[in-house]
PDB file as gemmi writes it, atoms N, CA and C in Angstrom:
CRYST1    1.000    1.000    1.000  90.00  90.00  90.00 P 1                      
ATOM      1  N   UNK A   1     -14.965   3.130  28.100  1.00  0.00           N  
ATOM      2  CA  UNK A   1     -14.045   2.951  27.014  1.00  0.00           C  
ATOM      3  C   UNK A   1     -12.646   2.439  27.644  1.00  0.00           C  
ATOM      4  N   UNK A   2     -12.261   1.269  27.188  1.00  0.00           N  
ATOM      5  CA  UNK A   2     -10.959   0.814  27.731  1.00  0.00           C  
ATOM      6  C   UNK A   2      -9.812   1.471  26.978  1.00  0.00           C  
ATOM      7  N   UNK A   3      -8.713   1.699  27.607  1.00  0.00           N  
ATOM      8  CA  UNK A   3      -7.497   2.339  27.042  1.00  0.00           C  
ATOM      9  C   UNK A   3      -6.293   1.670  27.540  1.00  0.00           C  
ATOM     10  N   UNK A   4      -5.378   1.351  26.589  1.00  0.00           N  
ATOM     11  CA  UNK A   4      -4.101   0.859  26.859  1.00  0.00           C  
ATOM     12  C   UNK A   4      -3.233   1.881  27.648  1.00  0.00           C  
ATOM     13  N   UNK A   5      -2.461   1.333  28.667  1.00  0.00           N  
ATOM     14  CA  UNK A   5      -1.720   2.155  29.430  1.00  0.00           C  
ATOM     15  C   UNK A   5      -0.489   2.639  28.668  1.00  0.00           C  
ATOM     16  N   UNK A   6      -0.272   3.983  28.562  1.00  0.00           N  
ATOM     17  CA  UNK A   6       0.869   4.561  27.841  1.00  0.00           C  
ATOM     18  C   UNK A   6       0.686   4.746  26.350  1.00  0.00           C  
ATOM     19  N   UNK A   7      -0.577   4.439  25.894  1.00  0.00           N  
ATOM     20  CA  UNK A   7      -0.810   4.579  24.413  1.00  0.00           C  
ATOM     21  C   UNK A   7      -1.920   5.671  24.216  1.00  0.00           C  
ATOM     22  N   UNK A   8      -1.468   6.741  23.539  1.00  0.00           N  
ATOM     23  CA  UNK A   8      -2.499   7.792  23.336  1.00  0.00           C  
ATOM     24  C   UNK A   8      -3.201   7.617  22.043  1.00  0.00           C  
ATOM     25  N   UNK A   9      -4.321   8.190  21.825  1.00  0.00           N  
ATOM     26  CA  UNK A   9      -5.107   8.036  20.640  1.00  0.00           C  
ATOM     27  C   UNK A   9      -4.333   8.380  19.280  1.00  0.00           C  
ATOM     28  N   UNK A  10      -3.439   9.351  19.361  1.00  0.00           N  
ATOM     29  CA  UNK A  10      -2.650   9.761  18.294  1.00  0.00           C  
ATOM     30  C   UNK A  10      -1.624   8.719  17.897  1.00  0.00           C  
ATOM     31  N   UNK A  11      -1.268   7.857  18.794  1.00  0.00           N  
ATOM     32  CA  UNK A  11      -0.288   6.788  18.518  1.00  0.00           C  
ATOM     33  C   UNK A  11      -0.835   5.577  17.762  1.00  0.00           C  
ATOM     34  N   UNK A  12      -2.167   5.508  17.690  1.00  0.00           N  
ATOM     35  CA  UNK A  12      -2.796   4.386  16.988  1.00  0.00           C  
ATOM     36  C   UNK A  12      -3.107   4.770  15.579  1.00  0.00           C  
ATOM     37  N   UNK A  13      -2.437   3.988  14.714  1.00  0.00           N  
ATOM     38  CA  UNK A  13      -2.551   4.211  13.272  1.00  0.00           C  
ATOM     39  C   UNK A  13      -3.589   3.225  12.740  1.00  0.00           C  
ATOM     40  N   UNK A  14      -4.446   3.719  11.842  1.00  0.00           N  
ATOM     41  CA  UNK A  14      -5.407   2.735  11.196  1.00  0.00           C  
ATOM     42  C   UNK A  14      -4.916   2.617   9.758  1.00  0.00           C  
ATOM     43  N   UNK A  15      -4.815   1.314   9.407  1.00  0.00           N  
ATOM     44  CA  UNK A  15      -4.389   1.059   7.964  1.00  0.00           C  
ATOM     45  C   UNK A  15      -5.480   0.333   7.261  1.00  0.00           C  
ATOM     46  N   UNK A  16      -5.642   0.757   6.069  1.00  0.00           N  
ATOM     47  CA  UNK A  16      -6.566  -0.011   5.210  1.00  0.00           C  
ATOM     48  C   UNK A  16      -5.802  -1.022   4.563  1.00  0.00           C  
ATOM     49  N   UNK A  17      -6.386  -2.406   4.723  1.00  0.00           N  
ATOM     50  CA  UNK A  17      -5.662  -3.514   4.070  1.00  0.00           C  
ATOM     51  C   UNK A  17      -6.645  -4.030   3.049  1.00  0.00           C  
ATOM     52  N   UNK A  18      -6.114  -4.206   1.805  1.00  0.00           N  
ATOM     53  CA  UNK A  18      -6.965  -4.847   0.744  1.00  0.00           C  
ATOM     54  C   UNK A  18      -6.136  -5.874   0.110  1.00  0.00           C  
ATOM     55  N   UNK A  19      -6.746  -7.073  -0.278  1.00  0.00           N  
ATOM     56  CA  UNK A  19      -6.121  -8.060  -1.022  1.00  0.00           C  
ATOM     57  C   UNK A  19      -6.620  -8.025  -2.399  1.00  0.00           C  
ATOM     58  N   UNK A  20      -5.685  -8.036  -3.352  1.00  0.00           N  
ATOM     59  CA  UNK A  20      -5.962  -8.099  -4.721  1.00  0.00           C  
ATOM     60  C   UNK A  20      -5.776  -9.531  -5.186  1.00  0.00           C  
ATOM     61  N   UNK A  21      -6.705 -10.153  -5.767  1.00  0.00           N  
ATOM     62  CA  UNK A  21      -6.589 -11.557  -6.188  1.00  0.00           C  
ATOM     63  C   UNK A  21      -5.793 -11.683  -7.516  1.00  0.00           C  
ATOM     64  N   UNK A  22      -6.003 -10.630  -8.326  1.00  0.00           N  
ATOM     65  CA  UNK A  22      -5.375 -10.470  -9.627  1.00  0.00           C  
ATOM     66  C   UNK A  22      -4.613  -9.117  -9.646  1.00  0.00           C  
ATOM     67  N   UNK A  23      -3.397  -9.161 -10.173  1.00  0.00           N  
ATOM     68  CA  UNK A  23      -2.546  -7.988 -10.291  1.00  0.00           C  
ATOM     69  C   UNK A  23      -2.876  -7.213 -11.467  1.00  0.00           C  
ATOM     70  N   UNK A  24      -3.447  -5.959 -11.278  1.00  0.00           N  
ATOM     71  CA  UNK A  24      -3.705  -4.934 -12.325  1.00  0.00           C  
ATOM     72  C   UNK A  24      -3.203  -3.663 -11.774  1.00  0.00           C  
ATOM     73  N   UNK A  25      -2.092  -3.234 -12.406  1.00  0.00           N  
ATOM     74  CA  UNK A  25      -1.339  -2.044 -11.921  1.00  0.00           C  
ATOM     75  C   UNK A  25      -2.248  -0.744 -11.779  1.00  0.00           C  
ATOM     76  N   UNK A  26      -3.050  -0.528 -12.759  1.00  0.00           N  
ATOM     77  CA  UNK A  26      -3.934   0.726 -12.686  1.00  0.00           C  
ATOM     78  C   UNK A  26      -4.995   0.577 -11.456  1.00  0.00           C  
ATOM     79  N   UNK A  27      -5.430  -0.607 -11.282  1.00  0.00           N  
ATOM     80  CA  UNK A  27      -6.527  -0.808 -10.252  1.00  0.00           C  
ATOM     81  C   UNK A  27      -5.805  -0.596  -8.874  1.00  0.00           C  
ATOM     82  N   UNK A  28      -4.618  -1.192  -8.706  1.00  0.00           N  
ATOM     83  CA  UNK A  28      -3.861  -0.908  -7.415  1.00  0.00           C  
ATOM     84  C   UNK A  28      -3.479   0.544  -7.350  1.00  0.00           C  
ATOM     85  N   UNK A  29      -3.002   1.143  -8.411  1.00  0.00           N  
ATOM     86  CA  UNK A  29      -2.713   2.558  -8.357  1.00  0.00           C  
ATOM     87  C   UNK A  29      -3.906   3.499  -7.881  1.00  0.00           C  
ATOM     88  N   UNK A  30      -5.031   3.197  -8.341  1.00  0.00           N  
ATOM     89  CA  UNK A  30      -6.221   3.908  -7.997  1.00  0.00           C  
ATOM     90  C   UNK A  30      -6.527   3.812  -6.476  1.00  0.00           C  
ATOM     91  N   UNK A  31      -6.337   2.578  -6.043  1.00  0.00           N  
ATOM     92  CA  UNK A  31      -6.555   2.262  -4.561  1.00  0.00           C  
ATOM     93  C   UNK A  31      -5.567   3.033  -3.743  1.00  0.00           C  
ATOM     94  N   UNK A  32      -4.310   2.994  -4.128  1.00  0.00           N  
ATOM     95  CA  UNK A  32      -3.224   3.779  -3.413  1.00  0.00           C  
ATOM     96  C   UNK A  32      -3.380   5.250  -3.352  1.00  0.00           C  
ATOM     97  N   UNK A  33      -3.773   5.768  -4.510  1.00  0.00           N  
ATOM     98  CA  UNK A  33      -3.863   7.237  -4.733  1.00  0.00           C  
ATOM     99  C   UNK A  33      -5.089   7.792  -3.886  1.00  0.00           C  
ATOM    100  N   UNK A  34      -6.167   6.891  -3.827  1.00  0.00           N  
ATOM    101  CA  UNK A  34      -7.349   7.357  -3.172  1.00  0.00           C  
ATOM    102  C   UNK A  34      -7.181   7.291  -1.706  1.00  0.00           C  
ATOM    103  N   UNK A  35      -6.574   6.201  -1.166  1.00  0.00           N  
ATOM    104  CA  UNK A  35      -6.510   6.092   0.294  1.00  0.00           C  
ATOM    105  C   UNK A  35      -5.315   6.774   0.927  1.00  0.00           C  
ATOM    106  N   UNK A  36      -4.230   6.960   0.121  1.00  0.00           N  
ATOM    107  CA  UNK A  36      -3.110   7.679   0.518  1.00  0.00           C  
ATOM    108  C   UNK A  36      -2.101   7.007   1.563  1.00  0.00           C  
ATOM    109  N   UNK A  37      -2.783   6.248   2.468  1.00  0.00           N  
ATOM    110  CA  UNK A  37      -1.786   5.531   3.448  1.00  0.00           C  
ATOM    111  C   UNK A  37      -2.448   4.215   3.789  1.00  0.00           C  
ATOM    112  N   UNK A  38      -1.715   3.208   3.820  1.00  0.00           N  
ATOM    113  CA  UNK A  38      -2.223   1.893   4.313  1.00  0.00           C  
ATOM    114  C   UNK A  38      -1.274   0.785   3.708  1.00  0.00           C  
ATOM    115  N   UNK A  39      -1.977  -0.281   3.518  1.00  0.00           N  
ATOM    116  CA  UNK A  39      -1.260  -1.576   2.912  1.00  0.00           C  
ATOM    117  C   UNK A  39      -2.118  -2.367   2.019  1.00  0.00           C  
ATOM    118  N   UNK A  40      -1.572  -3.146   1.217  1.00  0.00           N  
ATOM    119  CA  UNK A  40      -2.275  -4.100   0.325  1.00  0.00           C  
ATOM    120  C   UNK A  40      -1.416  -5.232   0.087  1.00  0.00           C  
ATOM    121  N   UNK A  41      -2.102  -6.355  -0.342  1.00  0.00           N  
ATOM    122  CA  UNK A  41      -1.431  -7.496  -0.741  1.00  0.00           C  
ATOM    123  C   UNK A  41      -1.912  -7.957  -2.125  1.00  0.00           C  
ATOM    124  N   UNK A  42      -1.081  -8.708  -2.786  1.00  0.00           N  
ATOM    125  CA  UNK A  42      -1.439  -9.216  -4.074  1.00  0.00           C  
ATOM    126  C   UNK A  42      -1.225 -10.709  -4.021  1.00  0.00           C  
ATOM    127  N   UNK A  43      -2.194 -11.583  -4.294  1.00  0.00           N  
ATOM    128  CA  UNK A  43      -2.009 -12.948  -4.234  1.00  0.00           C  
ATOM    129  C   UNK A  43      -0.909 -13.437  -5.075  1.00  0.00           C  
ATOM    130  N   UNK A  44       0.010 -14.220  -4.512  1.00  0.00           N  
ATOM    131  CA  UNK A  44       1.124 -14.854  -5.234  1.00  0.00           C  
ATOM    132  C   UNK A  44       2.348 -13.834  -5.344  1.00  0.00           C  
ATOM    133  N   UNK A  45       2.244 -12.667  -4.951  1.00  0.00           N  
ATOM    134  CA  UNK A  45       3.269 -11.684  -4.964  1.00  0.00           C  
ATOM    135  C   UNK A  45       3.790 -11.292  -3.626  1.00  0.00           C  
ATOM    136  N   UNK A  46       2.848 -10.795  -2.723  1.00  0.00           N  
ATOM    137  CA  UNK A  46       3.196 -10.461  -1.362  1.00  0.00           C  
ATOM    138  C   UNK A  46       2.581  -9.191  -0.864  1.00  0.00           C  
ATOM    139  N   UNK A  47       3.001  -8.662   0.178  1.00  0.00           N  
ATOM    140  CA  UNK A  47       2.390  -7.515   0.877  1.00  0.00           C  
ATOM    141  C   UNK A  47       3.166  -6.319   0.624  1.00  0.00           C  
ATOM    142  N   UNK A  48       2.549  -5.146   0.532  1.00  0.00           N  
ATOM    143  CA  UNK A  48       3.060  -3.871   0.290  1.00  0.00           C  
ATOM    144  C   UNK A  48       2.465  -2.815   1.253  1.00  0.00           C  
ATOM    145  N   UNK A  49       3.236  -1.712   1.588  1.00  0.00           N  
ATOM    146  CA  UNK A  49       2.760  -0.593   2.346  1.00  0.00           C  
ATOM    147  C   UNK A  49       2.810   0.564   1.427  1.00  0.00           C  
ATOM    148  N   UNK A  50       1.946   1.568   1.685  1.00  0.00           N  
ATOM    149  CA  UNK A  50       1.911   2.852   0.931  1.00  0.00           C  
ATOM    150  C   UNK A  50       1.799   3.968   1.871  1.00  0.00           C  
ATOM    151  N   UNK A  51       2.398   5.121   1.493  1.00  0.00           N  
ATOM    152  CA  UNK A  51       2.214   6.303   2.282  1.00  0.00           C  
ATOM    153  C   UNK A  51       2.360   7.573   1.311  1.00  0.00           C  
ATOM    154  N   UNK A  52       1.691   8.630   1.622  1.00  0.00           N  
ATOM    155  CA  UNK A  52       1.667   9.753   0.779  1.00  0.00           C  
ATOM    156  C   UNK A  52       1.330   9.433  -0.652  1.00  0.00           C  
ATOM    157  N   UNK A  53       0.467   8.452  -0.868  1.00  0.00           N  
ATOM    158  CA  UNK A  53       0.007   8.116  -2.192  1.00  0.00           C  
ATOM    159  C   UNK A  53       1.038   7.439  -3.089  1.00  0.00           C  
ATOM    160  N   UNK A  54       1.968   6.844  -2.465  1.00  0.00           N  
ATOM    161  CA  UNK A  54       3.029   6.173  -3.227  1.00  0.00           C  
ATOM    162  C   UNK A  54       3.325   4.793  -2.425  1.00  0.00           C  
ATOM    163  N   UNK A  55       3.594   3.719  -3.261  1.00  0.00           N  
ATOM    164  CA  UNK A  55       4.009   2.512  -2.770  1.00  0.00           C  
ATOM    165  C   UNK A  55       5.449   2.625  -2.185  1.00  0.00           C  
ATOM    166  N   UNK A  56       5.603   2.131  -0.979  1.00  0.00           N  
ATOM    167  CA  UNK A  56       7.014   2.206  -0.340  1.00  0.00           C  
ATOM    168  C   UNK A  56       7.830   1.062  -0.831  1.00  0.00           C  
ATOM    169  N   UNK A  57       9.197   1.330  -0.945  1.00  0.00           N  
ATOM    170  CA  UNK A  57      10.124   0.287  -1.385  1.00  0.00           C  
ATOM    171  C   UNK A  57      10.019  -0.891  -0.404  1.00  0.00           C  
ATOM    172  N   UNK A  58       9.728  -2.153  -0.957  1.00  0.00           N  
ATOM    173  CA  UNK A  58       9.588  -3.303  -0.147  1.00  0.00           C  
ATOM    174  C   UNK A  58      10.976  -3.686   0.459  1.00  0.00           C  
ATOM    175  N   UNK A  59      11.036  -4.138   1.568  1.00  0.00           N  
ATOM    176  CA  UNK A  59      12.345  -4.554   2.274  1.00  0.00           C  
ATOM    177  C   UNK A  59      12.627  -6.052   1.798  1.00  0.00           C  
ATOM    178  N   UNK A  60      12.943  -6.167   0.534  1.00  0.00           N  
ATOM    179  CA  UNK A  60      13.154  -7.525  -0.119  1.00  0.00           C  
ATOM    180  C   UNK A  60      13.965  -7.359  -1.360  1.00  0.00           C  
ATOM    181  N   UNK A  61      14.579  -8.457  -1.828  1.00  0.00           N  
ATOM    182  CA  UNK A  61      15.305  -8.487  -2.995  1.00  0.00           C  
ATOM    183  C   UNK A  61      14.540  -9.245  -4.054  1.00  0.00           C  
ATOM    184  N   UNK A  62      13.357  -9.577  -3.768  1.00  0.00           N  
ATOM    185  CA  UNK A  62      12.475 -10.303  -4.627  1.00  0.00           C  
ATOM    186  C   UNK A  62      12.173  -9.483  -5.853  1.00  0.00           C  
ATOM    187  N   UNK A  63      12.600  -9.959  -7.051  1.00  0.00           N  
ATOM    188  CA  UNK A  63      12.413  -9.101  -8.326  1.00  0.00           C  
ATOM    189  C   UNK A  63      11.089  -8.882  -8.711  1.00  0.00           C  
ATOM    190  N   UNK A  64      10.201  -9.822  -8.301  1.00  0.00           N  
ATOM    191  CA  UNK A  64       8.771  -9.687  -8.713  1.00  0.00           C  
ATOM    192  C   UNK A  64       8.072  -8.571  -7.847  1.00  0.00           C  
ATOM    193  N   UNK A  65       8.462  -8.490  -6.571  1.00  0.00           N  
ATOM    194  CA  UNK A  65       7.889  -7.359  -5.715  1.00  0.00           C  
ATOM    195  C   UNK A  65       8.480  -5.996  -6.113  1.00  0.00           C  
ATOM    196  N   UNK A  66       9.812  -6.052  -6.488  1.00  0.00           N  
ATOM    197  CA  UNK A  66      10.368  -4.733  -6.895  1.00  0.00           C  
ATOM    198  C   UNK A  66       9.767  -4.252  -8.167  1.00  0.00           C  
ATOM    199  N   UNK A  67       9.397  -5.229  -9.034  1.00  0.00           N  
ATOM    200  CA  UNK A  67       8.828  -4.832 -10.326  1.00  0.00           C  
ATOM    201  C   UNK A  67       7.390  -4.297 -10.114  1.00  0.00           C  
ATOM    202  N   UNK A  68       6.583  -4.908  -9.178  1.00  0.00           N  
ATOM    203  CA  UNK A  68       5.303  -4.391  -8.845  1.00  0.00           C  
ATOM    204  C   UNK A  68       5.435  -2.999  -8.269  1.00  0.00           C  
ATOM    205  N   UNK A  69       6.425  -2.829  -7.306  1.00  0.00           N  
ATOM    206  CA  UNK A  69       6.636  -1.513  -6.724  1.00  0.00           C  
ATOM    207  C   UNK A  69       6.827  -0.429  -7.889  1.00  0.00           C  
ATOM    208  N   UNK A  70       7.660  -0.751  -8.835  1.00  0.00           N  
ATOM    209  CA  UNK A  70       7.990   0.217  -9.896  1.00  0.00           C  
ATOM    210  C   UNK A  70       6.805   0.449 -10.738  1.00  0.00           C  
ATOM    211  N   UNK A  71       6.099  -0.590 -11.109  1.00  0.00           N  
ATOM    212  CA  UNK A  71       4.920  -0.491 -12.070  1.00  0.00           C  
ATOM    213  C   UNK A  71       3.786   0.286 -11.390  1.00  0.00           C  
ATOM    214  N   UNK A  72       3.402   0.022 -10.168  1.00  0.00           N  
ATOM    215  CA  UNK A  72       2.322   0.703  -9.513  1.00  0.00           C  
ATOM    216  C   UNK A  72       2.631   2.144  -9.387  1.00  0.00           C  
ATOM    217  N   UNK A  73       3.799   2.555  -8.935  1.00  0.00           N  
ATOM    218  CA  UNK A  73       4.181   3.894  -8.851  1.00  0.00           C  
ATOM    219  C   UNK A  73       4.160   4.639 -10.097  1.00  0.00           C  
ATOM    220  N   UNK A  74       4.614   3.990 -11.195  1.00  0.00           N  
ATOM    221  CA  UNK A  74       4.497   4.555 -12.510  1.00  0.00           C  
ATOM    222  C   UNK A  74       2.983   4.785 -12.851  1.00  0.00           C  
ATOM    223  N   UNK A  75       2.206   3.824 -12.634  1.00  0.00           N  
ATOM    224  CA  UNK A  75       0.709   3.922 -12.916  1.00  0.00           C  
ATOM    225  C   UNK A  75       0.113   5.103 -12.031  1.00  0.00           C  
ATOM    226  N   UNK A  76       0.549   5.297 -10.861  1.00  0.00           N  
ATOM    227  CA  UNK A  76       0.096   6.421 -10.059  1.00  0.00           C  
ATOM    228  C   UNK A  76       0.397   7.807 -10.728  1.00  0.00           C  
ATOM    229  N   UNK A  77       1.596   7.912 -11.224  1.00  0.00           N  
ATOM    230  CA  UNK A  77       2.036   9.072 -11.845  1.00  0.00           C  
ATOM    231  C   UNK A  77       1.284   9.333 -13.152  1.00  0.00           C  
ATOM    232  N   UNK A  78       0.784   8.268 -13.776  1.00  0.00           N  
ATOM    233  CA  UNK A  78      -0.024   8.469 -15.038  1.00  0.00           C  
ATOM    234  C   UNK A  78      -1.419   8.752 -14.893  1.00  0.00           C  
ATOM    235  N   UNK A  79      -1.937   8.595 -13.526  1.00  0.00           N  
ATOM    236  CA  UNK A  79      -3.329   8.860 -13.279  1.00  0.00           C  
ATOM    237  C   UNK A  79      -3.672  10.347 -13.287  1.00  0.00           C  
ATOM    238  N   UNK A  80      -4.877  10.715 -13.770  1.00  0.00           N  
ATOM    239  CA  UNK A  80      -5.170  12.131 -13.721  1.00  0.00           C  
ATOM    240  C   UNK A  80      -5.348  12.602 -12.309  1.00  0.00           C  
ATOM    241  N   UNK A  81      -5.159  13.885 -12.058  1.00  0.00           N  
ATOM    242  CA  UNK A  81      -5.325  14.426 -10.767  1.00  0.00           C  
ATOM    243  C   UNK A  81      -6.652  14.378 -10.220  1.00  0.00           C  
TER     244      UNK A  81                                                      
END                                                                             
């Protein structure tokens, strides 16, 4: 097994990446809540990261991305436990 010098196993993070071709807030919310940590992209909107079951605030001033951020986090809160 090859190993990078100076990199331990705990330093390597595995992210789940999914591309949604159509934006459906509840579908994205279920994905985020189930996997808890990772990233996803929505065609025509952009890429997002999530952690602790919540979408993280995108580093942008794009109103469409900010709207998706708010809508998906609201949908997560409305999902049953």
